[in-house]
PDB file of N, CA and C in Angstrom:
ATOM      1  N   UNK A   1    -290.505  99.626-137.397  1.00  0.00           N
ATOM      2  CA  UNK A   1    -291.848  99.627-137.926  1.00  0.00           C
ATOM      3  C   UNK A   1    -292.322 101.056-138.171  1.00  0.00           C
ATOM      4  N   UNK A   2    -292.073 102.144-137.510  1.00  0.00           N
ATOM      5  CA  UNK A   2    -292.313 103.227-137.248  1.00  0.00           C
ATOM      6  C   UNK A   2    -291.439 103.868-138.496  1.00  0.00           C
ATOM      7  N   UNK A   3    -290.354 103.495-138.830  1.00  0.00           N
ATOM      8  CA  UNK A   3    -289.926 104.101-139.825  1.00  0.00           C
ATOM      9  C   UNK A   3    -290.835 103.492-141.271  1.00  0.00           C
ATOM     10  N   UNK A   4    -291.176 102.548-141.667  1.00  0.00           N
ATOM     11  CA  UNK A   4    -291.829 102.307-142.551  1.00  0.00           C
ATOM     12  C   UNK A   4    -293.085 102.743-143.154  1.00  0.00           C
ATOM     13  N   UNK A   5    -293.689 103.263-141.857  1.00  0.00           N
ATOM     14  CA  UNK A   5    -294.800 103.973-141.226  1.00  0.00           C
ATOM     15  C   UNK A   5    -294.876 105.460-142.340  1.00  0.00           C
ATOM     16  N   UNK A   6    -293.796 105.833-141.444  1.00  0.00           N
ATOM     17  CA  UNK A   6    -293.602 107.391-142.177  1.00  0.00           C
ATOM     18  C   UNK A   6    -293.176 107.209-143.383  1.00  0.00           C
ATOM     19  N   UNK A   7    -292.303 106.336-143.743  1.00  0.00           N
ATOM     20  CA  UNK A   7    -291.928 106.603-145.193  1.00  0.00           C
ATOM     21  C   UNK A   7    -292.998 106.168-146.075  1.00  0.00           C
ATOM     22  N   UNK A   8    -294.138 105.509-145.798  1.00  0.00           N
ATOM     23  CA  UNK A   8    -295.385 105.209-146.202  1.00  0.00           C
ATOM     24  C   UNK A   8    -296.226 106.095-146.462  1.00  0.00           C
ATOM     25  N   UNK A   9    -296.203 107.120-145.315  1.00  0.00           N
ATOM     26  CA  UNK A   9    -296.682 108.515-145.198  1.00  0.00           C
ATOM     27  C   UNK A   9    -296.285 109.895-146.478  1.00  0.00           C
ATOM     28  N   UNK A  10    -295.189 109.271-146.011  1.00  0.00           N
ATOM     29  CA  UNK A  10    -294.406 110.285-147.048  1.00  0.00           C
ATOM     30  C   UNK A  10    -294.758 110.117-148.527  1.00  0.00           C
ATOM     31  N   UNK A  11    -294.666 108.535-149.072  1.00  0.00           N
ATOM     32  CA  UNK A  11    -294.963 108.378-150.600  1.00  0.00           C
ATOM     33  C   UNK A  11    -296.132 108.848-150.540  1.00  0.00           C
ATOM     34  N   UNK A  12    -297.139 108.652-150.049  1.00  0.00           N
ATOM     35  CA  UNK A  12    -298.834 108.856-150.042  1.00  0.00           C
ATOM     36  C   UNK A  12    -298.811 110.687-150.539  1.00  0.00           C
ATOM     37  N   UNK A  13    -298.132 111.143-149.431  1.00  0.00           N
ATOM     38  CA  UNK A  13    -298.434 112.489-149.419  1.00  0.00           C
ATOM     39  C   UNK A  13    -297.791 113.124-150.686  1.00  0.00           C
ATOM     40  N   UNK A  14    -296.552 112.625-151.657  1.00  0.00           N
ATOM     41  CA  UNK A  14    -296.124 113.154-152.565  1.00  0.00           C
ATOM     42  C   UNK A  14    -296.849 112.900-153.581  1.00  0.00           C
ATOM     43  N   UNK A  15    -297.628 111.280-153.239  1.00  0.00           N
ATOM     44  CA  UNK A  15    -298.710 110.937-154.381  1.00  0.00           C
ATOM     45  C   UNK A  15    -299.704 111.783-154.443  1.00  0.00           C
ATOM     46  N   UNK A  16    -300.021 112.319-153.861  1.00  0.00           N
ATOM     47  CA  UNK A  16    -301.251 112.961-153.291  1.00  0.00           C
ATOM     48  C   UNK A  16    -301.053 114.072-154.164  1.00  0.00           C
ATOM     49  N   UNK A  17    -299.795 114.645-153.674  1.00  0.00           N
ATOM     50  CA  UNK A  17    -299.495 116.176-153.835  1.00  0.00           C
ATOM     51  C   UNK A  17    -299.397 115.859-155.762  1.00  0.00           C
ATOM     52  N   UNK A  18    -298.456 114.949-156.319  1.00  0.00           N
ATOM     53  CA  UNK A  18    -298.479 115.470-157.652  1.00  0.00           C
ATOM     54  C   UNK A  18    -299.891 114.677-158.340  1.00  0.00           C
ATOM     55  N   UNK A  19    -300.734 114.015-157.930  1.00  0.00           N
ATOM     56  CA  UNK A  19    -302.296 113.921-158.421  1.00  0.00           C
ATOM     57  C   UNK A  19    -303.142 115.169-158.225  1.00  0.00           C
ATOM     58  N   UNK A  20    -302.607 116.167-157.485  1.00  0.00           N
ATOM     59  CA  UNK A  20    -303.494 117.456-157.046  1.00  0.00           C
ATOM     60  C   UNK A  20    -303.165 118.427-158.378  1.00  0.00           C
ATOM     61  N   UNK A  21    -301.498 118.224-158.549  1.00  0.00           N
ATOM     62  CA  UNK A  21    -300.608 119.144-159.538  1.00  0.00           C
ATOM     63  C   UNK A  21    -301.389 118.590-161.123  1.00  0.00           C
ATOM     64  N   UNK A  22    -301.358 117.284-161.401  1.00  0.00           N
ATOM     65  CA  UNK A  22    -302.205 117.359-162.422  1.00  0.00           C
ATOM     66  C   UNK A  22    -303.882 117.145-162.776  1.00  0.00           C
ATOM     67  N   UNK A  23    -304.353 117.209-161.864  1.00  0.00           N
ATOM     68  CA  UNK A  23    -305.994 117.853-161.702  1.00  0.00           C
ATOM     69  C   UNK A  23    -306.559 119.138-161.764  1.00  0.00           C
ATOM     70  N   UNK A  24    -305.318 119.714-161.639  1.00  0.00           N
ATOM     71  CA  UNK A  24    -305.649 121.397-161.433  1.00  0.00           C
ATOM     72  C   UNK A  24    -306.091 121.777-162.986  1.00  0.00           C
ATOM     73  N   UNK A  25    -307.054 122.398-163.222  1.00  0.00           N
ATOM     74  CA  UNK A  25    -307.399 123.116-164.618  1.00  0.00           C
ATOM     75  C   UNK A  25    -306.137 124.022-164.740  1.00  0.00           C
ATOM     76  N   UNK A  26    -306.185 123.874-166.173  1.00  0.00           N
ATOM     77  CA  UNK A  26    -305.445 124.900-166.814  1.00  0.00           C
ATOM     78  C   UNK A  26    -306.347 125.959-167.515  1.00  0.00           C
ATOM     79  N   UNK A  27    -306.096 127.321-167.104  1.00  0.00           N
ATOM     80  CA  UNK A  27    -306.722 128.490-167.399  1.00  0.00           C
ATOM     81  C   UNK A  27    -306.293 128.228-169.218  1.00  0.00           C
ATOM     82  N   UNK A  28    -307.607 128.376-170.204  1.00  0.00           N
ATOM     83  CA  UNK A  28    -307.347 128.684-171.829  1.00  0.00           C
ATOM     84  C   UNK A  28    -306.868 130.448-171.770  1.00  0.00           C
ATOM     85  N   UNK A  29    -306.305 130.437-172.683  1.00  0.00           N
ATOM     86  CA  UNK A  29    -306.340 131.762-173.424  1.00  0.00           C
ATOM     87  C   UNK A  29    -306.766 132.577-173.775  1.00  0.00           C
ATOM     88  N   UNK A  30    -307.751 133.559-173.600  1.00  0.00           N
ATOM     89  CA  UNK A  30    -308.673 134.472-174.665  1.00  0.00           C
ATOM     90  C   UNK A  30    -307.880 134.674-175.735  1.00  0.00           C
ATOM     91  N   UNK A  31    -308.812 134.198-177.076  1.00  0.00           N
ATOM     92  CA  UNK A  31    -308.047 134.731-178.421  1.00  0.00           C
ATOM     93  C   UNK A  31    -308.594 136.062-178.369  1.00  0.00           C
ATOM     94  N   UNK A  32    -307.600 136.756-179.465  1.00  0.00           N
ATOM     95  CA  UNK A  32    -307.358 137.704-179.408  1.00  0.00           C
ATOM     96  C   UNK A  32    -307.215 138.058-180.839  1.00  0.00           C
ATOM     97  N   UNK A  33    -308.031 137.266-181.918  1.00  0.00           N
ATOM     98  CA  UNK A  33    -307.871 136.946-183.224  1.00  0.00           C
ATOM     99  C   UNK A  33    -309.263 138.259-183.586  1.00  0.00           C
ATOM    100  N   UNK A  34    -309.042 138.121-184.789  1.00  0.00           N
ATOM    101  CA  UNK A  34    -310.816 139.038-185.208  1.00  0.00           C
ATOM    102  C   UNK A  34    -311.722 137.755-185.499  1.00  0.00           C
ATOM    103  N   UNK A  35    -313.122 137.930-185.227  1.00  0.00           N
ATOM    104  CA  UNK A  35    -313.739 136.920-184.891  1.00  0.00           C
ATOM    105  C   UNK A  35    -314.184 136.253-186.669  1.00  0.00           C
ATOM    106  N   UNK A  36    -313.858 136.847-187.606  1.00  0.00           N
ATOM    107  CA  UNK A  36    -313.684 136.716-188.964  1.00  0.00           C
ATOM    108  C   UNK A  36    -313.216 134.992-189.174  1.00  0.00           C
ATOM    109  N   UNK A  37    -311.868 135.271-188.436  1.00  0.00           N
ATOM    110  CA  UNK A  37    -310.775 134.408-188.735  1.00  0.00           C
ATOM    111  C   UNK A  37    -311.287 132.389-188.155  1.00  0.00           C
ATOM    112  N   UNK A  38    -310.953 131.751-189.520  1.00  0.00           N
ATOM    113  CA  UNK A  38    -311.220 130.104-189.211  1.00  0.00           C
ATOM    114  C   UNK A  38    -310.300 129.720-189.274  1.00  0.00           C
ATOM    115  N   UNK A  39    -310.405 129.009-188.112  1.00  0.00           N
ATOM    116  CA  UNK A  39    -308.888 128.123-188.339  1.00  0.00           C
ATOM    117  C   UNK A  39    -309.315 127.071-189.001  1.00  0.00           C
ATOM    118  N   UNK A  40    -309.764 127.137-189.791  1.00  0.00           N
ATOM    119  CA  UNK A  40    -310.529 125.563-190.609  1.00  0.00           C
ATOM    120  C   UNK A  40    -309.908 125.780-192.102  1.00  0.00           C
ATOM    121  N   UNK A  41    -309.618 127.165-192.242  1.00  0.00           N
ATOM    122  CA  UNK A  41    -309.137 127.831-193.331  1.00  0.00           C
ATOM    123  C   UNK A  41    -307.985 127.884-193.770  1.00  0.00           C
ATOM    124  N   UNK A  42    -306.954 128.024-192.612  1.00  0.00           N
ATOM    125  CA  UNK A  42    -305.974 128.546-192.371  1.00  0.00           C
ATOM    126  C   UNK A  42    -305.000 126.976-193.450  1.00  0.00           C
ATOM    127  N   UNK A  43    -304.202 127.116-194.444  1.00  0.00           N
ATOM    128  CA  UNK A  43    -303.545 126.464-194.605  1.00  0.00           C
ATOM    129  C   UNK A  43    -301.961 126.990-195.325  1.00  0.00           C
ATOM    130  N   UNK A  44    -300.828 125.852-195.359  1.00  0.00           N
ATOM    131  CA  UNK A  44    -299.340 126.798-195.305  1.00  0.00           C
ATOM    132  C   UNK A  44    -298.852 127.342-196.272  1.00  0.00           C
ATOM    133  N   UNK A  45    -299.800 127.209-197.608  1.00  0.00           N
ATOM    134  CA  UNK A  45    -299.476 128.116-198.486  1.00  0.00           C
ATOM    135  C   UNK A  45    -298.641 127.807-199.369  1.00  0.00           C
ATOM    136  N   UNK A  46    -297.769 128.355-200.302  1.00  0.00           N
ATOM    137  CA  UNK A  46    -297.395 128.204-201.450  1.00  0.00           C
ATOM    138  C   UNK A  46    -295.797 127.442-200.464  1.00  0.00           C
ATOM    139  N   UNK A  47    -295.091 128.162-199.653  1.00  0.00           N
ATOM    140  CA  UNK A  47    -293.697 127.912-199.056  1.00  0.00           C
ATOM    141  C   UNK A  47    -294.322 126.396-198.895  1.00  0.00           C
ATOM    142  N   UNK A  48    -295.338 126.300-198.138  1.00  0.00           N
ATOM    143  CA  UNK A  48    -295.518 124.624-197.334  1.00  0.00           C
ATOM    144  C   UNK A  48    -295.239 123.813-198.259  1.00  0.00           C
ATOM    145  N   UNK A  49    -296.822 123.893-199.417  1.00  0.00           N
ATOM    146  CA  UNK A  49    -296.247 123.059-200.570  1.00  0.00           C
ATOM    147  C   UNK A  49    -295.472 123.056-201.510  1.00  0.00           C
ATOM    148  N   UNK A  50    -294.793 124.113-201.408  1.00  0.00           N
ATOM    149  CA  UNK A  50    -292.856 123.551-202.267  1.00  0.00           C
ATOM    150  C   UNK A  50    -292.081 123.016-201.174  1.00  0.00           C
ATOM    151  N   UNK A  51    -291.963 123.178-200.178  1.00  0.00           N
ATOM    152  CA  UNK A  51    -290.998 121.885-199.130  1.00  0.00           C
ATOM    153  C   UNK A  51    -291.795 120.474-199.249  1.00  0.00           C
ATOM    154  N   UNK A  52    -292.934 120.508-198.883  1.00  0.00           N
ATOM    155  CA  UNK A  52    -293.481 119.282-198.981  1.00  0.00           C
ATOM    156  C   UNK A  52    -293.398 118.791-200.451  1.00  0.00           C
ATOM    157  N   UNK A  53    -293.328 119.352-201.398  1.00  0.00           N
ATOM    158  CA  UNK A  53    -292.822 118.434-202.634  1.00  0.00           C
ATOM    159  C   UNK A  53    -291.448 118.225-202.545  1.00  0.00           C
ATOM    160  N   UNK A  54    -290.635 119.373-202.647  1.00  0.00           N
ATOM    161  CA  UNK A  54    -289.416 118.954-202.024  1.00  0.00           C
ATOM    162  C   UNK A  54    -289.100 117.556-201.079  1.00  0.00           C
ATOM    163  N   UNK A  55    -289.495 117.174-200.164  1.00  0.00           N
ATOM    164  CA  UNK A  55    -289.438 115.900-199.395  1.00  0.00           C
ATOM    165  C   UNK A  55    -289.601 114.664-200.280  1.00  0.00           C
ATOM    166  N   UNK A  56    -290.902 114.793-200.814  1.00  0.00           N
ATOM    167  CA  UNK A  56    -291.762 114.095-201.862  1.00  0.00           C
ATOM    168  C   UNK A  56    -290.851 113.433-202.500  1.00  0.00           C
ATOM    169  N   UNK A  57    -290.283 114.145-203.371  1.00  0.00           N
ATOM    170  CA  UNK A  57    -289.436 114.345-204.597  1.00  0.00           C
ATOM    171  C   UNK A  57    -287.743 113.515-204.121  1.00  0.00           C
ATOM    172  N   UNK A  58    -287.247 114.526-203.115  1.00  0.00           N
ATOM    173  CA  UNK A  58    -286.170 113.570-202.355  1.00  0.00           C
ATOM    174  C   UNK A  58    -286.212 112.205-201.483  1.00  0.00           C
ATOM    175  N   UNK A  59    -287.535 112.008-201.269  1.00  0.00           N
ATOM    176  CA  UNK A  59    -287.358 110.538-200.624  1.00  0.00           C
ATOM    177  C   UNK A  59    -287.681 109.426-202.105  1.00  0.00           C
ATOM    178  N   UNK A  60    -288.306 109.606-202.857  1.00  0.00           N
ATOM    179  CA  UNK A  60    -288.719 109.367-204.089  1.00  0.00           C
ATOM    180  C   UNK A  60    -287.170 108.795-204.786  1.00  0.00           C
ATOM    181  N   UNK A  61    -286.629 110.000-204.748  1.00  0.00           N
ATOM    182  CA  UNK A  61    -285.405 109.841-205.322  1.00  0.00           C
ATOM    183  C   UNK A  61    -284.826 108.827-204.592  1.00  0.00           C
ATOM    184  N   UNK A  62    -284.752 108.698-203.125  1.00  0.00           N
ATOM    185  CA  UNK A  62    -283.528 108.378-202.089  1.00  0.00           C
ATOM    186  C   UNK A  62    -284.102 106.779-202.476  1.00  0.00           C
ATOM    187  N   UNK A  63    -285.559 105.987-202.468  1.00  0.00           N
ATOM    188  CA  UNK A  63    -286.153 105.017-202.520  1.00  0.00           C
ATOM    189  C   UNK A  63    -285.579 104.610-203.934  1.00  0.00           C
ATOM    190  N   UNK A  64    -285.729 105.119-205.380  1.00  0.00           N
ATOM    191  CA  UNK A  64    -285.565 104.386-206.560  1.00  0.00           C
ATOM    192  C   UNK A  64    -283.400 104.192-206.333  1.00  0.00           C
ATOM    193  N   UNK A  65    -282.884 105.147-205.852  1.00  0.00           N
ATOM    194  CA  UNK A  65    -281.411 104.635-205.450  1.00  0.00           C
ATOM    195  C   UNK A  65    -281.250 103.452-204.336  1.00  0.00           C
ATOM    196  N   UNK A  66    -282.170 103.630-203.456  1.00  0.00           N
ATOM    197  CA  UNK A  66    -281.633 102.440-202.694  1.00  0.00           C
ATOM    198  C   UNK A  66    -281.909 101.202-203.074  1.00  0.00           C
ATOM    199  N   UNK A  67    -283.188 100.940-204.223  1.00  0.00           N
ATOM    200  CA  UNK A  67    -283.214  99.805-204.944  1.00  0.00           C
ATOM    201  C   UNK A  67    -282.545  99.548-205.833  1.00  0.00           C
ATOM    202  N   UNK A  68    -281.648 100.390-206.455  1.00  0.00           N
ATOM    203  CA  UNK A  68    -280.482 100.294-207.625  1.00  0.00           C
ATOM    204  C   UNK A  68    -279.605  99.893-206.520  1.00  0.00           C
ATOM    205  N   UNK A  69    -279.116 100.195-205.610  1.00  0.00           N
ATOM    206  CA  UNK A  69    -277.897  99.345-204.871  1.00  0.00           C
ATOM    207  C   UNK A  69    -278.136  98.250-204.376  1.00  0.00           C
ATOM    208  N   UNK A  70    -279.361  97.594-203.973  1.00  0.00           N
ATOM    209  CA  UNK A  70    -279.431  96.602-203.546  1.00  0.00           C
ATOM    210  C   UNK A  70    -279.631  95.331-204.758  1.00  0.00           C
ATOM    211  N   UNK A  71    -279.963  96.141-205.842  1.00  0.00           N
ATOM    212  CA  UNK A  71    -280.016  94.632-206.743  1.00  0.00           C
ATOM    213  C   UNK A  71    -279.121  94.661-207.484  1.00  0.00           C
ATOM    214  N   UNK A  72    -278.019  95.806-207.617  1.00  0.00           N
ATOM    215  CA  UNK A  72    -276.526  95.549-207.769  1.00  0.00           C
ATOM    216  C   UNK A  72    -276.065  94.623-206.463  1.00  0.00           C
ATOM    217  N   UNK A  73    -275.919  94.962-205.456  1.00  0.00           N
ATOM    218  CA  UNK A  73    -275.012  94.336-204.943  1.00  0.00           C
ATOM    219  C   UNK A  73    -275.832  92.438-204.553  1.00  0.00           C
ATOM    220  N   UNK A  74    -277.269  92.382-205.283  1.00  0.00           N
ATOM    221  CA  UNK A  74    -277.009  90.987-205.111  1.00  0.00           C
ATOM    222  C   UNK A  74    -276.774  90.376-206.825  1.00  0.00           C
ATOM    223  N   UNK A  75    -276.509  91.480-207.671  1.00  0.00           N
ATOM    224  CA  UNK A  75    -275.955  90.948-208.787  1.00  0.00           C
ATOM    225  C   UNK A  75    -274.863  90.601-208.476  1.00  0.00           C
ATOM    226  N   UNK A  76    -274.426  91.041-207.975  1.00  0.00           N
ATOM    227  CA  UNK A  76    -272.411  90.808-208.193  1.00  0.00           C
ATOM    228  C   UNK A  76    -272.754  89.832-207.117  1.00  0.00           C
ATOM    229  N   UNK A  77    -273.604  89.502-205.867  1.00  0.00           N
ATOM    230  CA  UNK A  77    -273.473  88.693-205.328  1.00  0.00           C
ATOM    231  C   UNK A  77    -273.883  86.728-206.037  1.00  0.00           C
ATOM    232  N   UNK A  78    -275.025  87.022-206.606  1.00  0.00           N
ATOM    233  CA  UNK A  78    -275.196  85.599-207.715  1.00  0.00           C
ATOM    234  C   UNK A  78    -273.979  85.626-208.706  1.00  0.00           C
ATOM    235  N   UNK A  79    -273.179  86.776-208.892  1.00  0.00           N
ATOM    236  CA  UNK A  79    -272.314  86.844-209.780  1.00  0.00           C
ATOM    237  C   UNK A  79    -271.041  85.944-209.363  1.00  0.00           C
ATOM    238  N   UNK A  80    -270.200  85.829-207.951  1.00  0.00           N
ATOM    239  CA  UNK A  80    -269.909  85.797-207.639  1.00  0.00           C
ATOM    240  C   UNK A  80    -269.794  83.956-206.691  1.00  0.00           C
ATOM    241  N   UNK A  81    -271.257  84.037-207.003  1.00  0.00           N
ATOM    242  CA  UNK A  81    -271.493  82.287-206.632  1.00  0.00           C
ATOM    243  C   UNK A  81    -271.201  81.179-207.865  1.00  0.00           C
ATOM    244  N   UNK A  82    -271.648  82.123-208.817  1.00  0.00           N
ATOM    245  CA  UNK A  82    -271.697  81.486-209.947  1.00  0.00           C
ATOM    246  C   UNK A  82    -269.937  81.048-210.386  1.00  0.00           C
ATOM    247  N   UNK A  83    -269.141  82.216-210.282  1.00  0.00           N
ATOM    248  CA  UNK A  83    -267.890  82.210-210.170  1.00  0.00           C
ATOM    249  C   UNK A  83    -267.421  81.124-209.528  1.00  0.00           C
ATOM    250  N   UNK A  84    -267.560  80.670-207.998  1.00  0.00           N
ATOM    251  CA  UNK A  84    -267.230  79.835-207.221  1.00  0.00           C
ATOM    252  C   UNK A  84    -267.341  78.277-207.750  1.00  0.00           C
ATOM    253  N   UNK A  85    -268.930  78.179-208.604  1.00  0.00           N
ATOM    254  CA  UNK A  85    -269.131  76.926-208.931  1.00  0.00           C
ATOM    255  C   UNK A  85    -268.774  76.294-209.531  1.00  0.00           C
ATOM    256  N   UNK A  86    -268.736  77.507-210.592  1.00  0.00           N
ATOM    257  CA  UNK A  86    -267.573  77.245-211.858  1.00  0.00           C
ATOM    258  C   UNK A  86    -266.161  76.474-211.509  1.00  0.00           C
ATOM    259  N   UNK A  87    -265.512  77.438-209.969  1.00  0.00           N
ATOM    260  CA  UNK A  87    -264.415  77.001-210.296  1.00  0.00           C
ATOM    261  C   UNK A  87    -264.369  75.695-209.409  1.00  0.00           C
ATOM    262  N   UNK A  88    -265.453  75.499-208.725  1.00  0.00           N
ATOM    263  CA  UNK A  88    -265.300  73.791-207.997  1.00  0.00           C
ATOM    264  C   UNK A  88    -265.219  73.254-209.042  1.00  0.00           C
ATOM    265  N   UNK A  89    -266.598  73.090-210.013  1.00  0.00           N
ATOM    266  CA  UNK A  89    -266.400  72.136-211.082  1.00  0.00           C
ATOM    267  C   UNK A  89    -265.098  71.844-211.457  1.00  0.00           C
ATOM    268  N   UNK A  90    -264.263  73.171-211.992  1.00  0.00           N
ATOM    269  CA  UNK A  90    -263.041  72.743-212.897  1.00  0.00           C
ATOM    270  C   UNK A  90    -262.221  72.118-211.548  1.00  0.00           C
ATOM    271  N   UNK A  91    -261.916  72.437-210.840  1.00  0.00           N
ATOM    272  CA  UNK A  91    -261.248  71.722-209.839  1.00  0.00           C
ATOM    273  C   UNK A  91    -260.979  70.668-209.890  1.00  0.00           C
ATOM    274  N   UNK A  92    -262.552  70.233-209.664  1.00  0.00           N
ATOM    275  CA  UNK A  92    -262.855  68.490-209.611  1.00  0.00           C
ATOM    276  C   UNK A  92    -262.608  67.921-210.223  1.00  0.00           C
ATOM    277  N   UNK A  93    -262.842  68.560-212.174  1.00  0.00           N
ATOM    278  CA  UNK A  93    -262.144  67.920-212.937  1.00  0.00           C
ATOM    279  C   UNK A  93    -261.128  68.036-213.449  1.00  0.00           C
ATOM    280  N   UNK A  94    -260.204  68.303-213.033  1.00  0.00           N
ATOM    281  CA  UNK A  94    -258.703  68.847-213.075  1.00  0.00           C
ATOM    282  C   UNK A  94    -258.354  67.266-211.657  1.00  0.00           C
ATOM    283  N   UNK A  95    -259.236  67.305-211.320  1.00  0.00           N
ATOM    284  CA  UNK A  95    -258.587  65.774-210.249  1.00  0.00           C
ATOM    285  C   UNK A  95    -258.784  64.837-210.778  1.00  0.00           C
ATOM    286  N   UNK A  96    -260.119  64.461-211.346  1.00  0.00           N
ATOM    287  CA  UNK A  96    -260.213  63.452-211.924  1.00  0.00           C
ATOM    288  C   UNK A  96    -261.298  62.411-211.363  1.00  0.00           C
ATOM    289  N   UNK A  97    -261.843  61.826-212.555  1.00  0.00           N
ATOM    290  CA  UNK A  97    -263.065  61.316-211.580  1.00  0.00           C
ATOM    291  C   UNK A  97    -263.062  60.435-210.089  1.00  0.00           C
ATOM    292  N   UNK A  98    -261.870  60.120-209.985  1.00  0.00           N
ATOM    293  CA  UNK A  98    -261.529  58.977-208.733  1.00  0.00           C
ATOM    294  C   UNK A  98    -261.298  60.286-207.316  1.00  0.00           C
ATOM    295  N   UNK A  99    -260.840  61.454-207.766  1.00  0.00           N
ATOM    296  CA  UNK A  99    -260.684  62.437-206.808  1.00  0.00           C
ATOM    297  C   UNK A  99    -261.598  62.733-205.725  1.00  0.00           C
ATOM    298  N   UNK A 100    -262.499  62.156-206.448  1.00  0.00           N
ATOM    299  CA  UNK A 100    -263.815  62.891-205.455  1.00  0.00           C
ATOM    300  C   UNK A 100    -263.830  62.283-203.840  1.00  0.00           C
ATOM    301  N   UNK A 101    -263.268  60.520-204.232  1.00  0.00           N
ATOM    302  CA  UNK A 101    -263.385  60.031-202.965  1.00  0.00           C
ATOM    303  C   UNK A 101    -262.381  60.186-201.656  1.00  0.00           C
ATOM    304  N   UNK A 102    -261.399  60.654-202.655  1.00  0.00           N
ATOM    305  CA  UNK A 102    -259.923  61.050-202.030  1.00  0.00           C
ATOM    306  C   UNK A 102    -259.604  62.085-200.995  1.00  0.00           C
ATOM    307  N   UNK A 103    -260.753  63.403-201.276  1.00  0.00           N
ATOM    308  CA  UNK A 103    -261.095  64.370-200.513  1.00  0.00           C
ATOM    309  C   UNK A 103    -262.149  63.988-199.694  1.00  0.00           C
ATOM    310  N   UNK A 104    -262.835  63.172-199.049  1.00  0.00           N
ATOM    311  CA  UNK A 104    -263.462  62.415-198.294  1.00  0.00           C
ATOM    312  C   UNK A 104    -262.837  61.767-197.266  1.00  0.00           C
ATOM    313  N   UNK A 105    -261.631  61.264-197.834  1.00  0.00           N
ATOM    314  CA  UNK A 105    -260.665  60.714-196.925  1.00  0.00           C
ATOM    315  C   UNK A 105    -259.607  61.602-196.338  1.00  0.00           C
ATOM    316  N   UNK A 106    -260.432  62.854-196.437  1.00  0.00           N
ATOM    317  CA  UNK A 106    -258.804  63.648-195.891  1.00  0.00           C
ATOM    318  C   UNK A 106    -259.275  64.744-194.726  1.00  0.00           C
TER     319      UNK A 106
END
C-alpha cells in the first residue's frame, strides 16, 4: 500500500513540477527595430511573388495533367468493356441460339 502511496506522490509532484514549467512567463524581447518600422507593411516582395506564381502555375499545370490521365485511362477503360461485349456477343453467336442453355448446364 505504501508503495502505491509514493508512487502517487511521485506522479503528483512531476505533475506539479511540469504545470509550474508551463505557467512560468516567458520574458518578450525588446525590439530593437526604428520605431518608423510596421510590420503591417512589411510584405515579400517581388522574389515572394514570382515563387508564389511559380507554385500557382505548377500545380495548375500538375491539376489539368492529372485530369488528362484519368479520362484517358477510363477511355481505354469503356474502351475495353466495349471490346469484351462485343466479343461475348460473337461468341454466343458462333454457338448458336440453343447454346445459351448448354452453358447453364455446365
Amino acid at each position: 500500500m505504501s508503495l502505491v502511496v509514493s508512487a502517487s506522490a511521485g506522479i503528483h509532484t512531476a505533475i506539479g513540477t511540469a504545470l509550474g514549467w508551463l505557467a512560468e512567463v516567458t520574458p518578450e524581447p525588446t525590439p530593437t527595430t526604428a520605431p518608423a518600422f510596421n510590420p503591417d507593411t512589411v510584405t515579400p516582395g517581388t522574389i515572394g511573388f514570382i515563387v508564389t506564381l511559380g507554385v500557382m502555375v505548377l500545380a495548375v499545370l500538375l491539376i489539368i495533367d492529372m485530369t488528362r490521365r484519368v479520362r484517358r485511362v477510363n477511355m481505354r477503360a469503356q474502351v475495353a468493356e466495349k471490346l469484351d461485349a462485343e466479343e461475348a456477343a460473337r461468341a454466343a453467336a458462333d454457338r448458336g441460339p440453343g447454346a445459351k442453355g448448354l452453358d447453364a448446364k455446365k
